[in-house]
Coordinates of C-alpha atoms in Angstrom, one line a residue:
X174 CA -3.3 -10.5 -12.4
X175 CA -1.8 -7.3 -13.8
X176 CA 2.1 -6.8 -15.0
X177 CA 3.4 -4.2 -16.1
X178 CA 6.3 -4.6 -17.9
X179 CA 9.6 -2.4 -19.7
X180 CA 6.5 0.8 -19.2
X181 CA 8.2 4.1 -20.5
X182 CA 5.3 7.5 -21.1
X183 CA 6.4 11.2 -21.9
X184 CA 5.2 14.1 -22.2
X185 CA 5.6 17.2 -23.9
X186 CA 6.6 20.0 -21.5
X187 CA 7.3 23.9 -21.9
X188 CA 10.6 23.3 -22.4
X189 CA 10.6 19.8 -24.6
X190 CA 9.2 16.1 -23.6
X191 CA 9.6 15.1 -19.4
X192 CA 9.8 11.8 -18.8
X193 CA 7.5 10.7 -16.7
X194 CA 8.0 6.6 -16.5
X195 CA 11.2 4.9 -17.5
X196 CA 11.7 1.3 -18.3
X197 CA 8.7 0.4 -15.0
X198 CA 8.2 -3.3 -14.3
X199 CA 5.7 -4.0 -11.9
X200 CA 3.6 -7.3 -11.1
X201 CA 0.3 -7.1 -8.7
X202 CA -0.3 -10.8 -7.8
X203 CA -3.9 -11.5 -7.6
X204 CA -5.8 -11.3 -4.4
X205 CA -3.5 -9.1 -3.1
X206 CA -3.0 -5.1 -2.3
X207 CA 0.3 -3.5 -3.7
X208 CA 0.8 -0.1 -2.9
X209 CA 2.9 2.4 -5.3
X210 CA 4.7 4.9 -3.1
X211 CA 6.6 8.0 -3.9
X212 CA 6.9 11.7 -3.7
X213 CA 4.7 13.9 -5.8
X214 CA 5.7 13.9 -9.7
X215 CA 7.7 10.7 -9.7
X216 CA 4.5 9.3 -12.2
X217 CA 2.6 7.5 -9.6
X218 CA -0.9 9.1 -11.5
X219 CA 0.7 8.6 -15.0
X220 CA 1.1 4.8 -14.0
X221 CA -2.1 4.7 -12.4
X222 CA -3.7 6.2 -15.6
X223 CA -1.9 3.5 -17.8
X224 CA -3.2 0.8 -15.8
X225 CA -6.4 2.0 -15.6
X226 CA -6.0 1.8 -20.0
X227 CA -7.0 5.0 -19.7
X228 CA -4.0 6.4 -21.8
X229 CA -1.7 4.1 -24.2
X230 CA 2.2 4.0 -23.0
X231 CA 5.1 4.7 -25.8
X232 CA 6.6 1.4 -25.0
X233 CA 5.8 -1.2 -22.9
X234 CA 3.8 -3.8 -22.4
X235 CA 0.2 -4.5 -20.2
X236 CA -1.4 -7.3 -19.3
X237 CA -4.9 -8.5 -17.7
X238 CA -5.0 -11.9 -17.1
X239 CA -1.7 -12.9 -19.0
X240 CA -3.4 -11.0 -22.5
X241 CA -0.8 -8.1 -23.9
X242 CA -3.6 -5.6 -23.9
X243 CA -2.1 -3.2 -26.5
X244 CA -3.2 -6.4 -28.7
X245 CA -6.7 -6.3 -27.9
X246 CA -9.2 -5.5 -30.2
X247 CA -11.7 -2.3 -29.4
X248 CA -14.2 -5.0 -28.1
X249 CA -12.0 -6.6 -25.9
X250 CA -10.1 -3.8 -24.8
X251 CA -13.4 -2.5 -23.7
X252 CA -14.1 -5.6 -21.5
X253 CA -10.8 -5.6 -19.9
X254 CA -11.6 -1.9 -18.9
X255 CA -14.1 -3.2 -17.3
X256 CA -12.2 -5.5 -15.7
X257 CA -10.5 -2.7 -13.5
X258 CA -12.4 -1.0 -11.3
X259 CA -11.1 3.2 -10.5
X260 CA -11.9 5.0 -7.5
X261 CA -12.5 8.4 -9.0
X262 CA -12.2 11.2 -6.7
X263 CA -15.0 14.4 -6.8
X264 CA -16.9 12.4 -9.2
X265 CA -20.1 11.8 -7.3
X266 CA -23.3 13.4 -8.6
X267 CA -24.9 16.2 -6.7
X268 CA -27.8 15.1 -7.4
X269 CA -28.0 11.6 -6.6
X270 CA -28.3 9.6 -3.2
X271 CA -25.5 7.6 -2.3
X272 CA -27.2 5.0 -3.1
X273 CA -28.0 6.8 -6.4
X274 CA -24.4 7.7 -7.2
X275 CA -23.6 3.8 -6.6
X276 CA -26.4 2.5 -8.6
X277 CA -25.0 4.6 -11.5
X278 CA -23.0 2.1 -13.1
X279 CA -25.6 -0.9 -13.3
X280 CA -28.0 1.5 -14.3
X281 CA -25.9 2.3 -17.5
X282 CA -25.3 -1.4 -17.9
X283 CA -29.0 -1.8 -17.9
X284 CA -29.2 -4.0 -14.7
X285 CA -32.4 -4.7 -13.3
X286 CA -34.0 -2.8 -10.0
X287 CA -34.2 -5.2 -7.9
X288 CA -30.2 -6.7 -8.8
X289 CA -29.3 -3.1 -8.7
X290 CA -31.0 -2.4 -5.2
X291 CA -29.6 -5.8 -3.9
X292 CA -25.8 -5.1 -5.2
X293 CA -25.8 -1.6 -3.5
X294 CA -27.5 -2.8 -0.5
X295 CA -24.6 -5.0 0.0
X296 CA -21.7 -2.5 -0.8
X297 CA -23.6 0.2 1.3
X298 CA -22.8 -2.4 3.8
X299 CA -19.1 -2.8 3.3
X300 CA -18.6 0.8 3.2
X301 CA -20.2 1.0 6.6
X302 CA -22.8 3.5 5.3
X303 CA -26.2 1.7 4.9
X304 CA -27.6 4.5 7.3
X305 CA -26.4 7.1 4.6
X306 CA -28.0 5.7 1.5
X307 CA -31.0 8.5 0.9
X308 CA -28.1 10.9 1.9
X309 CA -26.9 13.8 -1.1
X310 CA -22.7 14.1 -1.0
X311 CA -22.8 17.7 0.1
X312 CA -24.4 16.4 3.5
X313 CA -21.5 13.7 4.1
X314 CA -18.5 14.2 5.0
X315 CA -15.3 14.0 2.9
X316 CA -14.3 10.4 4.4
X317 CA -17.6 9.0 3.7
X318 CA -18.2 10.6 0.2
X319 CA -14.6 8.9 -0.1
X320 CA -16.3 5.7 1.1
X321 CA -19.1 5.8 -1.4
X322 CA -16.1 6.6 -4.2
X323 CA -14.6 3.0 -3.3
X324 CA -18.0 1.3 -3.6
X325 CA -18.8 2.8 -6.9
X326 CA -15.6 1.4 -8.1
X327 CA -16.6 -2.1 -6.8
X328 CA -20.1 -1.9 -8.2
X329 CA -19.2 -3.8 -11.3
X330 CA -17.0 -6.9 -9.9
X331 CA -14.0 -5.4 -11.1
X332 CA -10.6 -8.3 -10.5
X333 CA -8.2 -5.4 -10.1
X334 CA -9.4 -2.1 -7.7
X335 CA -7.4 0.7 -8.6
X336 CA -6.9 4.3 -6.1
X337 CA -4.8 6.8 -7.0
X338 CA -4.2 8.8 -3.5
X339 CA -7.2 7.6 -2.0
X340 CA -6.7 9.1 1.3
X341 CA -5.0 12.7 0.0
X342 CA -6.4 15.3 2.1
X343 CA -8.0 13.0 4.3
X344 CA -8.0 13.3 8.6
X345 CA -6.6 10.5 10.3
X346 CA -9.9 9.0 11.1
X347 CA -11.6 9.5 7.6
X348 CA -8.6 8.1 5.8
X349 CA -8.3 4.8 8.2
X350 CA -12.2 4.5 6.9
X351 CA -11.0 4.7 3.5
X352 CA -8.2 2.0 4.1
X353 CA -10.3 -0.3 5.8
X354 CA -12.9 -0.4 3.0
X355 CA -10.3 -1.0 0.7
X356 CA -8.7 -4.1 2.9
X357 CA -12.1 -5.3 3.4
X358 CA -12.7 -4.8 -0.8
X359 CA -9.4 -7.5 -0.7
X360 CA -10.9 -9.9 2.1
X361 CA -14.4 -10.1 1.6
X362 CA -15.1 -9.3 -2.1
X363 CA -11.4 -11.1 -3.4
X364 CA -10.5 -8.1 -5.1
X365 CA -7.2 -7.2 -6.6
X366 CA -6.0 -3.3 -5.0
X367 CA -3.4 -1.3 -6.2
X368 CA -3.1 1.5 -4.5
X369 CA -0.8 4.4 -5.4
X370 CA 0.0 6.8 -2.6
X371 CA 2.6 9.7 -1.5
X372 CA 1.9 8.4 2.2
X373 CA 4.3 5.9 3.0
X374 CA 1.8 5.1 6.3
X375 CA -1.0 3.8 3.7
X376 CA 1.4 1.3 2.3
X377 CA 2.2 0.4 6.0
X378 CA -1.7 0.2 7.0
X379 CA -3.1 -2.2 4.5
X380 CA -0.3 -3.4 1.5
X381 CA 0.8 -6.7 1.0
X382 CA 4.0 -5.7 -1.8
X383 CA 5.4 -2.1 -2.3
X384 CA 6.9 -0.6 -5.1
X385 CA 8.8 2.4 -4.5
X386 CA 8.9 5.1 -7.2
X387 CA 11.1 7.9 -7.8
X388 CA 11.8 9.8 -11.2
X389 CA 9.9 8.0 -13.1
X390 CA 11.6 4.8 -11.9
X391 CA 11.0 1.4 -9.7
X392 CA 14.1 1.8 -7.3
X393 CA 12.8 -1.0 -5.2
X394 CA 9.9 -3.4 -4.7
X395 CA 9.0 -6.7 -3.2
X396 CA 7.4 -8.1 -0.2
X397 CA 6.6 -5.3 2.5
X398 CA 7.8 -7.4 5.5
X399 CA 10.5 -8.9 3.7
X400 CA 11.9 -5.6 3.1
X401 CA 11.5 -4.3 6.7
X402 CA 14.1 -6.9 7.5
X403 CA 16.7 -6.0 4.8
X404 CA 18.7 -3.5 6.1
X405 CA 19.4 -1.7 2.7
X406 CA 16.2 -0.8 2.0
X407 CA 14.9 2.7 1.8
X408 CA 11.5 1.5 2.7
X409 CA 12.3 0.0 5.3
X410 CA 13.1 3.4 6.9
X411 CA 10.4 5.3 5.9
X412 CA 8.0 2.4 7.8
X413 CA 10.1 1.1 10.5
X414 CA 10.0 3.5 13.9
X415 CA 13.0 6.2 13.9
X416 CA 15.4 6.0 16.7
X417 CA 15.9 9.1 18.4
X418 CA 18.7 8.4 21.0
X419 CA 21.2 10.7 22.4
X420 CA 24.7 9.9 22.5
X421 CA 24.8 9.4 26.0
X422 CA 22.2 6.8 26.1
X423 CA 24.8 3.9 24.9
X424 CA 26.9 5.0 27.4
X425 CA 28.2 2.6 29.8
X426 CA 26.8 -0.9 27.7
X427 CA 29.6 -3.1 26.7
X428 CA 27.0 -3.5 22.8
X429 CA 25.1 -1.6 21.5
X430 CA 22.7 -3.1 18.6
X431 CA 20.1 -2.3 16.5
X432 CA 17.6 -4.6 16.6
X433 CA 14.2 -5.4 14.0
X434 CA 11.9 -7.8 15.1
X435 CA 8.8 -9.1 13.1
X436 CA 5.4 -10.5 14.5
X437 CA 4.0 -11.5 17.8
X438 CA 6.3 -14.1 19.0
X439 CA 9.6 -12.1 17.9
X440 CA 8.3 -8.5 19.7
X441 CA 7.4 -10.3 22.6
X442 CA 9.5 -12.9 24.0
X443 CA 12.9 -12.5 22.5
X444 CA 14.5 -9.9 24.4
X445 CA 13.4 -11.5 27.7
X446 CA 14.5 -15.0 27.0
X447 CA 17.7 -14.2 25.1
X448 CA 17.8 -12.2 28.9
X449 CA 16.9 -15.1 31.0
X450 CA 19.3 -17.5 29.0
X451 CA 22.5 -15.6 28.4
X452 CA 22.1 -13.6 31.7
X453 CA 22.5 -10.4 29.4
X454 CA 21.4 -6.9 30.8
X455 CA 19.2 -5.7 27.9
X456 CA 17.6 -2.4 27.9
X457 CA 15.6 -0.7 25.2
X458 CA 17.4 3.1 24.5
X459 CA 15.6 4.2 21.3
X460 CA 13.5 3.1 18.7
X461 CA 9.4 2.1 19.1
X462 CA 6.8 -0.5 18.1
X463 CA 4.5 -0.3 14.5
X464 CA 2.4 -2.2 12.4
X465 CA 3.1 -3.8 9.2
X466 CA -0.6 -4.7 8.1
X467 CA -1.8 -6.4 11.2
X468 CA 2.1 -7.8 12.1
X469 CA 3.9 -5.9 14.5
X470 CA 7.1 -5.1 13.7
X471 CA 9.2 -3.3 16.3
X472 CA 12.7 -1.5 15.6
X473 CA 14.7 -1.1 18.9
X474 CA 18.0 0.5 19.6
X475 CA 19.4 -2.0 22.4
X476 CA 21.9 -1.6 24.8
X477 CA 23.4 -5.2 26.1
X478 CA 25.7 -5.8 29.0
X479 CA 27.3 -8.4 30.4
X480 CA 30.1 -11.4 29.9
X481 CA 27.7 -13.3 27.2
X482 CA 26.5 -10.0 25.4
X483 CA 27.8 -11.1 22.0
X484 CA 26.0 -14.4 22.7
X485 CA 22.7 -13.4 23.4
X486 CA 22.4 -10.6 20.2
X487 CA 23.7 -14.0 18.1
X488 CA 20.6 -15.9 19.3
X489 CA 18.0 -12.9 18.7
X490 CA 19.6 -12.8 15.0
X491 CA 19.7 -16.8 14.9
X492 CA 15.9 -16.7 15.5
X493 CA 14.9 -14.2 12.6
X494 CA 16.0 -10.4 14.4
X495 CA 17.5 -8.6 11.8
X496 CA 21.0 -7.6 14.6
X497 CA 23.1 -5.0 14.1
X498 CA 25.9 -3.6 16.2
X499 CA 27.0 -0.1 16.6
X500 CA 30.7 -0.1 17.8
X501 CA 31.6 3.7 18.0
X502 CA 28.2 5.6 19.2
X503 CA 25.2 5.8 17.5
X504 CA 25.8 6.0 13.9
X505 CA 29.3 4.0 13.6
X506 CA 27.5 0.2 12.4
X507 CA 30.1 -2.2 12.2
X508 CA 27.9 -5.5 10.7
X509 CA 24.9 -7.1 10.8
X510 CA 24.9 -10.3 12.9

C-alpha cells in the first residue's frame, strides 16, 4: 500500500515559489486502481513524480508498505523504488524490438536469457502484442508502443504501477487498449495502479477510488460509486450522463425527479416495478446510461404521474435510487428523497 500523507512541494517560478501541492493526503489500498483526476497544472505530475520517489517533497510524509520512506536509508530507498513500477512515455529505444525494449530492465538486473525471454513472453501476452515482439517502435502504432510502455513498467514485479496520463493524445480505440492492459495489470498480475489523468472518462473506465485535484489540493476522494450516489459531489457530474431536457419536457407530469441508479438490478427493473406496483406513469425525459467500471450506472430525469406518484419515487429511493424532485422546472430541486 501507498499513503501519502500532509504532502506540500513548491517551486520556484519567474515571479517567486508556485505552489504546486498543498497539505495532499491520499491512500491507494492495495490491489486496487485509484485514479488522480484534474485539469492541467493542479500537480497531478508533481504528485506522480513524488510517488514515484523520484523527487523529495518539502513536507510530508510517504510510505511503502507502512515504512516513512524519507527514513530510508540509500539502500532501501533504492529497493522501495523498485517497488514502483512507472510507465514512462517516449522512452522506448529505437533500436530495440519490443521485446528488446521490455527485456531492458532484467537485462540491467542481470537476469538470465531464458527468465528474461520467459517474463516477456508472458507480458507480450498481456499487452495483446506477442505478434509484435521482433517489431522496432517507429513501425507500431502510438496505442501499441503505449502498450509495450505499460509492460516495461511491469517487467520487474513492481506492487504499486504508476501512469501519469497514460492515454494523453491517444484515439478512442488506442487508449481503451491502454486501459485494458492496465485493468488487466490489476486482475491478472495483483498489481497496485495509480493512475493520474486529466480525463475524467479514464477514471470512469477502469478506477476503483478517485481523488479529485485542483490547485494543488484533494477537494474530494473516496469510493467511485459511492460518490456517483452523493449528490454533492463534483465527480459525480463529471461521470454521471448530463441531462439535456427542455423546459417543456416536464410539462404536464404531476413530479418530476431526478433519478441515479447503480448496477444491473437497479437500471433494470426499478422503474418498471415501482410502475407495475404503484400504477405510476413513468417516463424517462432526459438523462442516459454509463459505466462505472463494469457497473452500470444510469442518471435519468423522470417524469411521474398519477395519484401514488410520491409513493412510487419513495420506493425507488427506499431501494438504493439516489431521488430527487424538481418542483419548479428543471433546475428548481427541492430535496432528495
Amino acid at each position: 500500500m501507498i499513503t501519502v500523507e500532509n504532502l506540500s512541494k513548491s517551486f520556484w517560478g519567474n515571479t517567486g515559489p508556485v505552489v504546486a501541492l498543498d497539505d495532499v493526503t491520499l491512500e491507494v489500498p492495495t490491489g486496487t486502481i485509484t485514479g488522480v483526476v484534474g485539469p492541467s497544472g493542479s500537480g497531478k505530475s508533481t504528485l506522480a513524480r513524488l510517488v514515484a520517489l523520484q523527487e523529495r517533497p518539502d513536507s510530508g510524509v510517504i510510505r511503502v508498505d507502512g515504512f516513512n520512506t524519507a527514513a530510508l536509508d540509500p539502500r532501501r530507498l533504492r529497493a522501495a523504488r523498485r517497488r514502483i513500477g512507472v510507465v514512462a512515455k517516449g522512452e522506448l529505444l529505437p533500436q530495440r524490438t519490443a521485446a528488446g525494449n521490455i527485456a531492458l530492465p532484467l537485462e540491467q538486473a542481470g537476469v538470465d536469457g531464458p527468465q528474461r525471454r520467459e517474463k516477456v513472453g508472458k507480458l507480450l501476452d498481456l499487452i495483446g502484442l506477442t505478434d509484435k515482439a521482433a517489431r522496432y517502435p517507429d513501425t507500431l502504432t502510438p496505442g501499441q508502443r503505449a502498450r509495450v510502455e505499460v509492460a516495461r513498467a511491469l517487467v520487474g514485479d513492481p506492487g504499486l504501477l504508476l501512469a501519469d496520463d497514460p492515454t494523453h493524445e491517444l484515439g478512442t480505440d488506442a487508449a481503451a487498449g491502454v486501459l485494458t492492459v492496465l485493468d488487466r495489470a490489476r486482475a491478472e498480475l495483483g498489481a497496485t495502479v495509480l493512475v493520474v489523468t486529466s480525463d475524467a472518462g479514464v477514471v470512469r473506465r477502469i478506477a476503483d477510488d478517485v481523488a479529485l485535484l485542483e490547485s494543488g489540493k484533494v477537494t474530494e476522494r473516496g469510493n467511485l460509486l459511492a460518490l456517483v450516489q452523493d449528490p454533492t459531489s463534483r465527480v459525480a457530474r463529471e461521470l454521471l450522463p448530463a441531462i439535456d431536457a427542455p423546459e417543456e419536457a416536464a410539462a404536464g407530469h404531476d413530479r418530476v425527479a431526478e433519478v441515479v441508479l447503480v448496477g444491473f438490478a437497479a437500471v433494470g427493473a426499478l422503474l418498471p416495478e415501482a410502475t407495475a406496483r404503484y400504477g405510476a406513469a413513468i417516463s424517462v425525459i432526459g438523462g442516459g446510461l454509463t459505466r462505472i467500471g463494469e457497473t452500470p450506472v444510469a442518471r435519468f430525469l423522470l417524469g411521474v404521474s398519477g395519484g401514488h406518484a410520491d409513493a412510487a419515487l419513495g420506493w425507488i429511493a427506499e431501494r438504493g435510487g439516489l431521488v430527487r424532485q424538481r418542483v419548479s422546472g428543471l433546475h428548481g430541486i427541492a430535496a432528495a428523497a
